Coordinates of C-alpha atoms in Angstrom, one line a residue:
M24 CA 41.5 -30.5 -20.3
I25 CA 39.2 -32.7 -22.4
E26 CA 35.9 -31.0 -23.2
K27 CA 32.9 -32.3 -21.4
T28 CA 29.9 -33.6 -23.3
I29 CA 26.5 -32.1 -22.5
T30 CA 23.0 -33.5 -22.8
L31 CA 20.0 -31.1 -22.9
C32 CA 17.1 -32.6 -21.0
M33 CA 13.5 -31.3 -21.6
I34 CA 10.0 -32.3 -20.7
V35 CA 7.3 -30.8 -23.0
K36 CA 3.6 -30.7 -23.8
N37 CA 2.0 -28.7 -26.6
E38 CA 4.9 -26.3 -27.1
E39 CA 4.8 -25.8 -30.9
K40 CA 5.0 -22.0 -30.6
L41 CA 8.2 -22.0 -28.5
I42 CA 10.2 -25.2 -28.9
E43 CA 12.1 -24.3 -32.1
R44 CA 13.6 -21.2 -30.5
C45 CA 14.6 -23.1 -27.5
L46 CA 16.3 -25.9 -29.4
S47 CA 17.9 -23.5 -31.9
S48 CA 19.6 -21.7 -29.0
V49 CA 21.5 -24.8 -28.0
R50 CA 22.3 -26.0 -31.5
N51 CA 26.1 -26.8 -31.7
K52 CA 26.3 -26.2 -27.9
V53 CA 25.2 -29.6 -26.7
D54 CA 26.1 -33.1 -27.7
E55 CA 22.7 -34.8 -27.1
I56 CA 19.1 -33.7 -26.8
I57 CA 16.6 -35.7 -24.8
I58 CA 12.9 -34.7 -25.2
V59 CA 10.2 -36.3 -22.9
D60 CA 6.7 -35.5 -24.2
T61 CA 3.9 -35.8 -21.7
G62 CA 0.9 -35.9 -24.2
S63 CA 1.3 -33.2 -26.9
S64 CA -1.6 -32.9 -29.4
D65 CA 0.0 -30.2 -31.6
R66 CA 3.2 -30.2 -33.7
T67 CA 5.6 -30.3 -30.8
I68 CA 7.0 -33.7 -31.6
E69 CA 7.2 -33.0 -35.3
L70 CA 9.2 -29.8 -34.7
A71 CA 11.4 -31.4 -32.0
S72 CA 12.3 -34.2 -34.4
K73 CA 14.2 -31.7 -36.6
F74 CA 16.8 -31.5 -33.8
T75 CA 16.9 -34.9 -32.2
S76 CA 15.6 -38.5 -32.6
K77 CA 15.7 -39.1 -28.9
I78 CA 12.0 -38.3 -28.2
Y79 CA 10.2 -40.3 -25.5
N80 CA 6.5 -40.5 -24.6
L81 CA 5.6 -40.5 -20.9
E82 CA 2.2 -40.5 -19.3
W83 CA 1.6 -37.3 -17.3
K84 CA 1.2 -38.1 -13.6
E85 CA 0.7 -34.5 -12.2
D86 CA 4.3 -34.7 -11.0
F87 CA 7.1 -32.7 -12.7
S88 CA 9.9 -34.4 -10.7
Y89 CA 8.9 -37.8 -12.0
A90 CA 9.1 -36.5 -15.6
R91 CA 12.3 -34.7 -15.0
N92 CA 14.0 -37.7 -13.5
Y93 CA 12.8 -39.9 -16.4
S94 CA 14.6 -37.5 -18.8
L95 CA 17.8 -37.6 -16.7
E96 CA 17.8 -41.4 -16.9
K97 CA 18.1 -41.2 -20.7
A98 CA 21.1 -38.8 -20.7
T99 CA 24.5 -40.3 -21.7
S100 CA 26.8 -37.2 -21.5
D101 CA 29.1 -36.0 -18.7
Y102 CA 26.9 -33.0 -17.9
I103 CA 23.2 -32.2 -18.1
L104 CA 21.6 -28.9 -19.1
V105 CA 17.9 -28.5 -18.2
L106 CA 15.6 -26.1 -20.1
D107 CA 11.9 -25.7 -20.6
A108 CA 10.4 -25.0 -24.0
D109 CA 9.6 -21.4 -23.0
E110 CA 13.3 -20.8 -22.3
Y111 CA 16.3 -20.3 -24.5
L112 CA 20.0 -20.1 -23.9
D113 CA 21.3 -16.5 -24.2
D114 CA 23.7 -15.8 -27.1
S115 CA 26.4 -14.7 -24.7
S116 CA 26.4 -18.1 -22.9
N117 CA 29.5 -20.4 -23.3
L118 CA 28.9 -23.8 -21.7
D119 CA 32.4 -25.1 -22.3
K120 CA 33.9 -22.1 -20.5
V121 CA 31.7 -22.6 -17.5
L122 CA 32.6 -26.3 -17.3
V123 CA 36.3 -25.7 -17.1
T124 CA 36.2 -25.9 -13.3
E125 CA 34.4 -29.3 -13.4
K126 CA 32.2 -28.7 -10.5
D127 CA 29.3 -31.0 -9.7
H128 CA 26.7 -28.4 -10.2
Y129 CA 26.4 -24.7 -11.3
T130 CA 23.9 -22.1 -10.3
V131 CA 23.1 -19.9 -13.3
R132 CA 20.9 -16.8 -13.8
I133 CA 17.3 -17.2 -15.2
K134 CA 16.1 -13.9 -16.8
N135 CA 12.3 -13.9 -16.6
H136 CA 10.9 -11.5 -19.2
L137 CA 7.7 -9.8 -18.2
S138 CA 4.8 -8.4 -20.3
S139 CA 5.6 -5.0 -18.9
G140 CA 8.9 -5.0 -20.7
G141 CA 10.9 -5.5 -17.5
S142 CA 12.6 -8.7 -16.2
I143 CA 13.3 -10.5 -13.0
Y144 CA 16.5 -12.5 -12.5
H145 CA 16.6 -15.6 -10.2
P146 CA 19.3 -18.1 -9.6
A147 CA 18.8 -21.8 -10.3
V148 CA 20.8 -25.0 -10.7
R149 CA 20.4 -26.0 -14.4
L150 CA 23.8 -27.4 -15.3
F151 CA 25.1 -30.4 -13.3
K152 CA 27.1 -33.7 -13.5
N153 CA 25.4 -36.7 -14.8
K154 CA 25.4 -40.0 -12.7
R155 CA 26.3 -38.0 -9.5
G156 CA 23.2 -38.8 -7.5
L157 CA 21.4 -35.7 -8.4
Q158 CA 17.6 -36.1 -8.7
Y159 CA 14.5 -33.8 -8.7
F160 CA 11.9 -33.8 -6.0
G161 CA 8.6 -31.8 -5.6
K162 CA 5.6 -32.3 -7.8
I163 CA 5.7 -28.7 -8.9
H164 CA 8.5 -26.1 -8.8
E165 CA 10.7 -29.1 -8.6
H166 CA 14.3 -28.8 -7.6
L167 CA 17.5 -30.8 -7.3
N168 CA 18.7 -32.5 -4.1
V169 CA 21.8 -30.3 -4.1
E170 CA 21.6 -29.8 -0.3
D171 CA 22.1 -33.5 0.3
K172 CA 25.3 -33.5 2.5
S173 CA 25.9 -37.2 1.9
L174 CA 26.7 -36.5 -1.8
N175 CA 29.6 -34.2 -0.9
L176 CA 28.9 -32.0 -4.0
T177 CA 31.1 -29.2 -5.3
H178 CA 29.4 -26.0 -6.6
E179 CA 30.0 -22.5 -8.1
F180 CA 28.1 -19.8 -9.9
G181 CA 28.4 -20.1 -13.6
E182 CA 28.4 -17.3 -16.1
L183 CA 25.3 -18.4 -17.9
I184 CA 22.0 -16.7 -18.7
I185 CA 18.8 -18.6 -19.6
N186 CA 16.0 -16.4 -21.0
H187 CA 12.5 -17.3 -19.9
E188 CA 9.3 -16.1 -21.6
G189 CA 6.8 -18.1 -19.6
Y190 CA 5.8 -15.4 -17.1
K191 CA 4.4 -13.2 -19.9
D192 CA 0.7 -12.7 -19.6
E193 CA -0.3 -14.1 -23.0
I194 CA 1.7 -17.3 -22.4
V195 CA 0.3 -17.9 -18.9
K196 CA -3.2 -17.3 -20.2
E197 CA -2.8 -19.5 -23.2
K198 CA -1.4 -22.4 -21.3
N199 CA -4.0 -22.0 -18.4
K200 CA -1.1 -22.5 -16.0
H201 CA -2.7 -21.0 -13.0
E202 CA -5.5 -23.5 -12.5
R203 CA -3.2 -26.4 -13.1
N204 CA -0.5 -25.2 -10.8
I205 CA -2.9 -24.2 -7.9
K206 CA -4.4 -27.7 -7.9
I207 CA -0.9 -29.4 -7.7
L208 CA 0.4 -26.9 -5.1
H209 CA -2.6 -27.4 -2.8
D210 CA -2.0 -31.1 -3.0
E211 CA 1.7 -30.6 -2.2
V212 CA 1.0 -28.3 0.7
E213 CA -1.5 -30.8 2.2
K214 CA 1.0 -33.6 1.9
N215 CA 4.1 -31.6 2.9
P216 CA 3.4 -28.2 4.5
S217 CA 6.9 -26.9 4.1
G218 CA 8.0 -23.3 3.8
Y219 CA 9.1 -23.9 0.2
N220 CA 5.7 -25.3 -0.8
Y221 CA 3.8 -22.4 0.9
Y222 CA 6.2 -20.0 -0.8
N223 CA 5.4 -21.4 -4.2
L224 CA 1.7 -21.3 -3.4
G225 CA 2.1 -17.6 -2.6
N226 CA 4.0 -17.0 -5.8
Q227 CA 1.2 -18.7 -7.8
Y228 CA -1.6 -16.6 -6.2
K229 CA 0.5 -13.4 -6.6
S230 CA 1.0 -14.1 -10.3
N231 CA -2.8 -14.2 -10.6
Q232 CA -3.1 -11.0 -8.6
E233 CA -4.9 -12.7 -5.7
Y234 CA -2.8 -10.7 -3.2
N235 CA -4.7 -11.6 0.0
K236 CA -4.3 -15.3 -0.6
A237 CA -0.7 -14.8 -1.7
L238 CA 0.0 -12.9 1.5
E239 CA -1.6 -15.5 3.7
A240 CA 0.7 -18.2 2.0
Y241 CA 3.8 -16.1 2.4
Q242 CA 3.0 -15.4 6.1
T243 CA 2.7 -19.1 6.7
A244 CA 6.0 -19.8 4.7
F245 CA 8.1 -17.1 6.5
P246 CA 8.8 -18.8 9.9
L247 CA 9.5 -22.1 8.0
S248 CA 11.9 -20.4 5.6
K249 CA 14.3 -18.2 7.5
E250 CA 17.4 -20.1 6.6
R251 CA 16.5 -20.8 3.0
L252 CA 18.0 -19.1 -0.1
Y253 CA 14.7 -17.8 -1.3
I254 CA 13.9 -15.9 2.0
Q255 CA 14.8 -12.5 0.5
Y256 CA 12.4 -12.8 -2.4
L257 CA 9.7 -14.3 -0.1
L258 CA 10.0 -11.0 1.9
Y259 CA 10.0 -8.9 -1.2
N260 CA 6.8 -10.6 -2.5
M261 CA 5.2 -10.2 0.9
I262 CA 6.0 -6.5 0.9
D263 CA 4.7 -6.1 -2.7
C264 CA 1.4 -7.8 -1.8
L265 CA 0.9 -5.4 1.1
R266 CA 1.7 -2.5 -1.3
Q267 CA -0.8 -3.8 -3.8
L268 CA -3.4 -4.0 -1.1
E269 CA -2.5 -0.4 0.0
R270 CA -1.6 -1.6 3.5
F271 CA 1.3 0.8 3.3
E272 CA 2.3 1.1 6.9
E273 CA 2.5 -2.6 7.3
A274 CA 4.5 -2.8 4.1
L275 CA 7.0 -0.2 5.4
N276 CA 7.4 -2.2 8.7
V277 CA 8.2 -5.3 6.8
V278 CA 10.6 -3.5 4.4
E279 CA 12.5 -1.9 7.3
A280 CA 12.9 -5.2 9.0
S281 CA 14.1 -6.8 5.7
I282 CA 16.6 -4.0 5.2
E283 CA 17.9 -4.5 8.7
S284 CA 18.5 -8.2 7.9
F285 CA 19.7 -7.7 4.3
P286 CA 21.1 -4.1 4.1
N287 CA 22.7 -4.5 0.7
H288 CA 19.8 -6.1 -1.1
T289 CA 18.8 -3.4 -3.5
D290 CA 15.3 -4.7 -4.1
F291 CA 14.2 -3.8 -0.6
H292 CA 15.3 -0.2 -1.0
F293 CA 13.6 0.0 -4.4
M294 CA 10.3 -1.4 -2.9
K295 CA 10.7 1.2 -0.1
G296 CA 10.9 3.9 -2.7
R297 CA 7.8 2.6 -4.5
I298 CA 5.8 2.6 -1.2
Y299 CA 6.8 6.1 -0.3
E300 CA 6.1 7.3 -3.8
E301 CA 2.6 5.9 -3.7
L302 CA 2.1 7.6 -0.3
N303 CA 3.3 10.9 -1.9
Y304 CA 6.2 11.0 0.5
L305 CA 8.5 12.1 -2.3
K306 CA 11.6 13.0 -0.2
D307 CA 11.7 9.6 1.4
A308 CA 11.1 8.0 -2.0
E309 CA 13.9 10.0 -3.5
L310 CA 16.4 9.0 -0.8
A311 CA 15.4 5.3 -1.2
Y312 CA 16.1 5.4 -5.0
Q313 CA 19.3 7.2 -4.6
H314 CA 20.4 4.5 -2.2
C315 CA 19.5 1.9 -4.8
L316 CA 21.9 3.6 -7.2
K317 CA 24.6 3.6 -4.6
L318 CA 24.2 -0.1 -3.9
G319 CA 23.9 -1.1 -7.6
E320 CA 22.5 -4.3 -9.1
V321 CA 22.1 -7.6 -7.2
E322 CA 24.2 -10.3 -8.8
L323 CA 23.7 -13.6 -7.1
F324 CA 20.2 -13.6 -5.7
Q325 CA 16.7 -13.2 -7.2
T326 CA 16.2 -9.6 -8.2
L327 CA 14.2 -7.2 -10.4
E328 CA 16.5 -6.2 -13.2
G329 CA 17.4 -2.4 -13.0
V330 CA 16.7 -1.7 -9.4
G331 CA 20.3 -0.6 -8.9
S332 CA 20.4 1.3 -12.2
F333 CA 17.9 2.3 -14.9
L334 CA 14.7 1.6 -12.9
S335 CA 15.8 3.8 -10.0
C336 CA 16.9 6.5 -12.5
V337 CA 13.4 6.5 -14.1
R338 CA 11.6 6.6 -10.8
L339 CA 13.8 9.5 -9.7
G340 CA 13.1 11.3 -13.0
S341 CA 9.3 10.8 -12.4
I342 CA 9.6 12.4 -8.9
Y343 CA 11.6 15.3 -10.3
M344 CA 9.0 15.9 -13.0
R345 CA 6.2 16.0 -10.4
Q346 CA 8.2 18.6 -8.6
D347 CA 8.9 20.6 -11.8
Q348 CA 12.6 19.9 -11.5
N349 CA 12.8 19.2 -15.2
L350 CA 16.6 19.6 -15.5
K351 CA 17.2 17.0 -12.8
A352 CA 14.6 14.8 -14.5
F353 CA 16.4 15.2 -17.8
D354 CA 19.7 14.1 -16.2
M355 CA 18.0 11.0 -14.7
T356 CA 16.7 10.0 -18.1
I357 CA 20.2 10.3 -19.6
E358 CA 21.6 8.2 -16.8
A359 CA 18.9 5.5 -17.3
L360 CA 19.7 5.3 -21.0
K361 CA 23.5 5.0 -20.2
F362 CA 22.6 1.9 -18.0
D363 CA 20.3 0.4 -20.6
K364 CA 19.8 2.0 -24.0
Y365 CA 16.8 -0.2 -24.7
H366 CA 14.8 0.7 -21.5
M367 CA 12.0 2.3 -23.5
P368 CA 10.2 4.0 -20.5
A369 CA 13.4 6.1 -20.0
L370 CA 13.3 7.2 -23.7
V371 CA 9.6 8.0 -23.4
M372 CA 10.4 10.1 -20.3
Y373 CA 13.2 11.8 -22.1
L374 CA 10.8 13.0 -24.8
E375 CA 8.3 14.2 -22.2
V376 CA 11.0 16.2 -20.4
V377 CA 12.3 17.9 -23.6
K378 CA 8.6 18.7 -24.4
K379 CA 8.1 20.4 -21.0
T380 CA 11.4 22.3 -21.2
R381 CA 10.6 23.7 -24.7
I382 CA 14.0 22.8 -26.0
P383 CA 14.2 23.8 -29.7
F384 CA 13.3 21.0 -32.1
E385 CA 16.6 20.9 -33.9
Q386 CA 18.5 20.7 -30.7
V387 CA 16.4 17.8 -29.5
K388 CA 16.9 16.0 -32.9
E389 CA 20.7 16.4 -32.6
H390 CA 20.8 15.4 -29.0
L391 CA 18.6 12.3 -29.5
S392 CA 20.9 11.1 -32.2
S393 CA 23.8 11.2 -29.7
I394 CA 22.1 9.4 -26.8
F395 CA 20.3 6.9 -29.0
P396 CA 22.4 6.3 -32.1
I397 CA 20.8 4.0 -34.7
Q398 CA 23.2 1.1 -35.1
N399 CA 20.9 -1.6 -36.3
N400 CA 17.3 -2.4 -37.3
N401 CA 16.4 -3.2 -33.7
D402 CA 17.5 0.3 -32.6
L403 CA 15.4 1.8 -35.4
R404 CA 12.3 -0.3 -34.6
N405 CA 12.4 0.6 -30.9
L406 CA 12.9 4.3 -31.6
I407 CA 10.0 4.3 -34.1
I408 CA 7.7 2.7 -31.5
V409 CA 8.6 5.2 -28.8
L410 CA 8.3 8.2 -31.1
T411 CA 4.9 6.9 -32.2
V412 CA 3.7 6.4 -28.6
S413 CA 5.0 9.8 -27.6
K414 CA 3.5 11.4 -30.7
S415 CA 6.8 13.2 -31.3
P416 CA 7.3 15.5 -34.4
L417 CA 10.6 13.7 -34.7
L418 CA 8.8 10.6 -36.0
K419 CA 8.3 12.1 -39.5
D420 CA 12.0 12.9 -39.7
Y421 CA 13.2 9.4 -38.8
L422 CA 10.7 7.7 -41.1
E423 CA 12.0 9.9 -44.0
L424 CA 15.6 9.7 -43.1
Y425 CA 15.7 5.9 -42.9
R426 CA 12.9 5.3 -45.5
V427 CA 11.0 3.1 -43.1
N428 CA 7.8 1.4 -44.4
V429 CA 5.2 1.6 -41.6
D430 CA 1.4 1.2 -41.3
P431 CA -0.5 4.1 -42.8
S432 CA -1.8 5.0 -39.4
V433 CA 1.8 5.5 -38.1
L434 CA 2.5 7.7 -41.1
G435 CA -0.7 9.6 -40.4
I436 CA 0.4 10.2 -36.8
A437 CA 3.9 11.3 -38.0
K438 CA 2.4 13.9 -40.5
L439 CA -0.1 15.2 -37.9
Y440 CA 2.4 15.9 -35.1
A441 CA 4.9 17.4 -37.6
K442 CA 2.0 19.8 -38.4
D443 CA 1.8 18.6 -42.0
Y444 CA -2.0 18.6 -41.7
E445 CA -3.0 18.3 -45.3
E446 CA -0.8 15.3 -45.9
A447 CA -2.0 13.7 -42.7
F448 CA -5.6 14.2 -43.9
K449 CA -4.9 12.4 -47.2
I450 CA -3.5 9.4 -45.4
W451 CA -6.3 9.1 -42.8
V452 CA -9.0 9.5 -45.5
S453 CA -7.6 6.4 -47.2
I454 CA -7.7 4.3 -44.0
E455 CA -10.9 2.3 -43.8
H456 CA -10.8 1.2 -40.2
I457 CA -9.3 3.0 -37.3
E458 CA -8.4 1.8 -33.7
A459 CA -10.0 3.3 -30.6
S460 CA -6.5 4.6 -29.6
E461 CA -6.4 6.7 -32.8
V462 CA -9.8 8.5 -32.4
N463 CA -8.5 11.6 -30.5
D464 CA -5.7 12.1 -33.1
L465 CA -8.3 12.2 -35.9
I466 CA -10.5 14.6 -34.0
L467 CA -7.5 16.8 -33.4
L468 CA -6.6 16.8 -37.1
S469 CA -10.2 17.6 -38.0
Y470 CA -10.2 20.5 -35.6
M471 CA -6.9 21.8 -37.1
L472 CA -8.4 21.7 -40.6
N473 CA -11.9 22.9 -39.5
Q474 CA -13.6 20.1 -41.4
N475 CA -15.5 17.0 -40.3
Q476 CA -15.0 14.5 -43.1
L477 CA -13.0 12.2 -40.9
L478 CA -15.4 12.3 -37.9
P479 CA -17.7 9.4 -39.2
K480 CA -14.7 7.1 -38.8
C481 CA -14.7 8.0 -35.0
K482 CA -18.4 7.9 -34.3
N483 CA -18.7 4.2 -33.1
K484 CA -15.5 4.4 -31.1
I485 CA -16.5 7.1 -28.6
N486 CA -19.3 7.0 -26.0
I487 CA -21.1 10.3 -26.5
N488 CA -24.8 10.9 -27.1
S489 CA -26.3 12.5 -30.3
K490 CA -26.5 16.0 -28.8
E491 CA -22.8 15.9 -27.8
W492 CA -22.0 14.5 -31.3
R493 CA -23.5 17.7 -32.8
V494 CA -21.5 19.8 -30.4
L495 CA -18.3 18.0 -31.4
N496 CA -19.0 18.6 -35.1
K497 CA -19.6 22.3 -34.4
V498 CA -16.4 22.6 -32.5
V499 CA -14.5 20.9 -35.3
N500 CA -16.0 23.3 -37.8
G501 CA -15.0 26.3 -35.7
E502 CA -18.5 27.2 -34.8
D503 CA -19.4 28.9 -31.5
V504 CA -21.0 26.6 -28.9
E505 CA -22.0 27.0 -25.2
I506 CA -22.0 23.8 -23.2
Q507 CA -24.4 23.2 -20.3
Q508 CA -23.7 19.5 -19.8
L509 CA -20.5 17.6 -20.7
S510 CA -19.9 13.9 -20.4
N511 CA -16.5 12.7 -19.2
A512 CA -15.8 11.2 -22.7
L513 CA -16.3 14.5 -24.5
E514 CA -14.4 16.5 -21.8
D515 CA -11.4 14.1 -22.1
I516 CA -11.4 14.7 -25.9
F517 CA -11.3 18.4 -25.4
L518 CA -8.6 18.2 -22.8
F519 CA -6.5 15.9 -25.0
I520 CA -6.8 18.4 -27.9
I521 CA -5.8 21.3 -25.7
E522 CA -2.7 19.5 -24.3
K523 CA -1.5 18.5 -27.8
L524 CA -2.1 22.0 -29.2
I525 CA 0.1 23.4 -26.4
H526 CA 2.9 21.0 -27.3
M527 CA 2.5 22.0 -31.0
N528 CA 2.6 25.7 -30.2
E529 CA -0.8 26.3 -31.8
E530 CA -1.7 29.2 -29.4
K531 CA -4.6 30.5 -31.4
K532 CA -6.3 27.1 -31.5
V533 CA -5.6 26.6 -27.8
N534 CA -7.4 29.8 -26.9
S535 CA -10.4 28.9 -29.0
I536 CA -11.1 25.5 -27.3
V537 CA -10.2 26.8 -23.9
K538 CA -13.0 29.4 -24.2
I539 CA -15.4 26.5 -25.0
L540 CA -14.5 24.6 -21.9
L541 CA -14.7 27.7 -19.7
T542 CA -18.4 27.9 -20.5
Y543 CA -18.8 24.6 -18.6
Q544 CA -18.2 25.3 -14.9
N545 CA -17.4 21.7 -13.8
S546 CA -14.5 21.4 -16.3
R547 CA -12.6 24.4 -15.0
L548 CA -10.6 22.6 -12.3
K549 CA -9.4 19.9 -14.8
L550 CA -8.6 22.6 -17.3
A551 CA -6.6 24.6 -14.8
E552 CA -4.7 21.5 -13.8
L553 CA -3.8 20.7 -17.4
L554 CA -2.7 24.3 -18.2
N555 CA -0.6 24.5 -15.0
R556 CA 1.0 21.2 -15.8
N557 CA 1.9 22.4 -19.3
G558 CA 3.5 25.7 -18.5
L559 CA 0.5 28.0 -18.7
S560 CA 0.4 28.7 -15.0
Q561 CA -0.8 32.3 -15.3
V562 CA -3.8 31.3 -17.4
A563 CA -4.6 28.5 -14.9
Q564 CA -4.4 30.9 -12.0
N565 CA -6.7 33.4 -13.7
I566 CA -9.3 30.7 -14.2
L567 CA -9.1 29.6 -10.5
L568 CA -9.2 33.1 -9.1
E569 CA -12.2 34.1 -11.2
N570 CA -14.5 32.0 -9.0
Y571 CA -12.4 31.9 -5.9
N572 CA -15.0 33.6 -3.7
T573 CA -17.3 30.6 -4.2
S574 CA -14.6 27.9 -4.0
A575 CA -12.4 29.2 -1.2
N576 CA -13.3 26.1 0.9
N577 CA -12.4 23.6 -1.7
P578 CA -8.9 22.3 -0.6
H579 CA -8.1 20.9 -4.1
I580 CA -8.7 24.3 -5.8
V581 CA -6.7 26.2 -3.0
E582 CA -3.8 23.8 -3.4
L583 CA -3.8 24.1 -7.1
L584 CA -3.8 27.9 -6.8
A585 CA -0.7 27.6 -4.5
D586 CA 0.9 25.4 -7.2
T587 CA 0.3 28.0 -9.9
C588 CA 2.0 30.6 -7.6
V589 CA 5.0 28.5 -7.1
K590 CA 5.4 28.1 -10.9
Q591 CA 5.4 31.9 -11.2
K592 CA 7.8 32.3 -8.2
Q593 CA 5.0 34.1 -6.2
Y594 CA 6.3 32.5 -3.0
G595 CA 4.5 34.6 -0.5
E596 CA 1.1 34.0 -2.1
A597 CA 2.0 30.3 -2.4
L598 CA 2.6 30.0 1.3
S599 CA -0.7 31.7 2.1
F600 CA -2.7 29.4 -0.2
Y601 CA -0.8 26.3 1.1
D602 CA -1.6 27.3 4.7
R603 CA -5.3 27.7 3.7
A604 CA -5.3 24.3 2.1
I605 CA -3.7 22.7 5.2
S606 CA -6.4 24.3 7.4
L607 CA -9.1 22.8 5.1
K608 CA -7.6 19.3 4.7
S609 CA -4.2 18.6 6.2
K610 CA -2.2 16.0 4.2
Y611 CA 1.5 15.2 4.1
E612 CA 2.3 16.3 0.6
L613 CA 1.3 19.9 1.4
Y614 CA 4.0 20.1 4.0
E615 CA 6.6 18.9 1.5
K616 CA 5.4 21.6 -0.9
V617 CA 5.7 24.3 1.8
F618 CA 9.2 22.9 2.6
H619 CA 10.2 23.4 -1.1
V620 CA 8.9 27.0 -1.0
Y621 CA 11.0 27.8 2.1
E622 CA 14.0 26.2 0.3
E623 CA 13.5 28.6 -2.6
L624 CA 13.2 31.5 -0.1
D625 CA 16.3 30.2 1.8
D626 CA 14.2 30.7 5.0
K627 CA 16.0 28.5 7.5
E628 CA 13.6 29.2 10.3
G629 CA 10.7 28.2 8.1
L630 CA 12.4 25.0 7.1
I631 CA 12.9 24.0 10.8
L632 CA 9.3 24.8 11.6
V633 CA 8.0 22.6 8.7
K634 CA 10.4 19.7 9.6
N635 CA 9.2 19.8 13.2
E636 CA 5.6 19.8 12.2
I637 CA 6.1 16.8 9.8
E638 CA 8.0 14.9 12.5
R639 CA 5.1 15.6 14.9
K640 CA 2.3 14.7 12.6
Y641 CA 3.7 12.1 10.2
P642 CA 5.9 9.4 11.8
L643 CA 6.3 7.5 8.6
A644 CA 8.4 10.4 7.2
K645 CA 12.0 9.4 7.9
W646 CA 13.9 12.2 6.1
V647 CA 13.1 14.7 8.8
K648 CA 14.7 12.6 11.6

């Protein structure tokens, strides 16, 4: 077969930050590059001219299809590839291999990278035959007339990935895309109120977090779009808007109807899990995520990457951590990293789980090297970021082992959490300006050394009054204080210090600052929650019982007391406190907690009673059916 020639067609405007990466990705992969510029005032044309001389100027007419079709007219090759400047061809893509079948057009996968670190895949026709009657239509979100039956076109899915950065927050904000797109979309809807135009209008509002307006547009689009390829993602976005608006029951109704129509579309099951998780219906959320893993990833339709693999593993891990099932959470983090080694939330969760399970430091170090081996600079960079964010004592070891040059603040964090306090102090003293995110670390270090030389660096970064500033200095110096009033800012600092000291096994220092917080009555509940969450359930229980006579009607305190009993396997007492909490303020999650206690007791009669009560009171719970 004779190899087919390929023309890259692009329309651009003020893309100097992105265009070189785009054009570099197709270097030696296409035979011709056509650039249509619609009014750049930056270096876009200068940079593009390094790759092609075929650059055309075109007056912008608020119509993307017009500009696209103008670029197609200039193409002379057998096939056309269409990219935007904020896109680039994936390294794995082989255009010649795709074109072996000589179809008229190919649907490929667009990988939309998000600011959150995740990505959404959607299918699109971006590779097609030249001079075959294919033209764009639609002023915005333009698409090809591939459904024109008169053209008698042949088609298949091509193994090709195009990366897209344009949905990242900083790019959207910089380009002011929202205002421009909304204006054009309203004009399109007015002239042609089609399902596709309303769908795109909804997408634009949703991207700007205007969920009520987005939902209204989707609801208008739905009856007009039932036979269209985008219907699944229209439904997904409609459900997500309802979730964001906390209209959970409506969201579940739509998600169940969507699953009935598309039972194998993993995204719907994942969204079902998210809704149940936010409702604290953890058993139903768990079942939804497990079903996602059973279905696996969606291949040919628009999808959130990871719903059938690492994302569902991480969500399951989060649920198991909330239920103190740390070994199951640990297994889920390992599974997530098997699916995607670079999914950093899974690695962060892994470090949180090993912290909770008190696995010896050397064992963690050995195990981490097996699940996340350092094979290149990218591996090392990602791991250093995660270890810094997690404030792991392993950070110091990796920096020394690989002789990594980092900012002094990162080195200061590494020394602090490796308990090398004197060296950490020397580093922080030399740093002139600190970030707000580093303030608590400096206060912790000052407290460990009982000296306040570093505190002036923090003063303008925390919102406490002069009296509290004096209290903080006394605490850091190891002086006795009694607190009558405590702002949220200072309370959060003390709670941060306590939690980090627990992780660092600085028991004596923990006891000292706990005594300080105990002098302030209103901080006791938060303190007890923190201690219980970090394995000091007996201490938390003692704090709560000390004033139980005056707080026996506080459902939050009673529930937390029950939680401390469960942690210590005091199941009879736990049931008593949970019953009391239910009588004070009945809520679904209390029944799940009671169910778990009966599971531990292997009390089959109790399990049946709880399930019957849930089925009677909470119809949204499906696991009891």
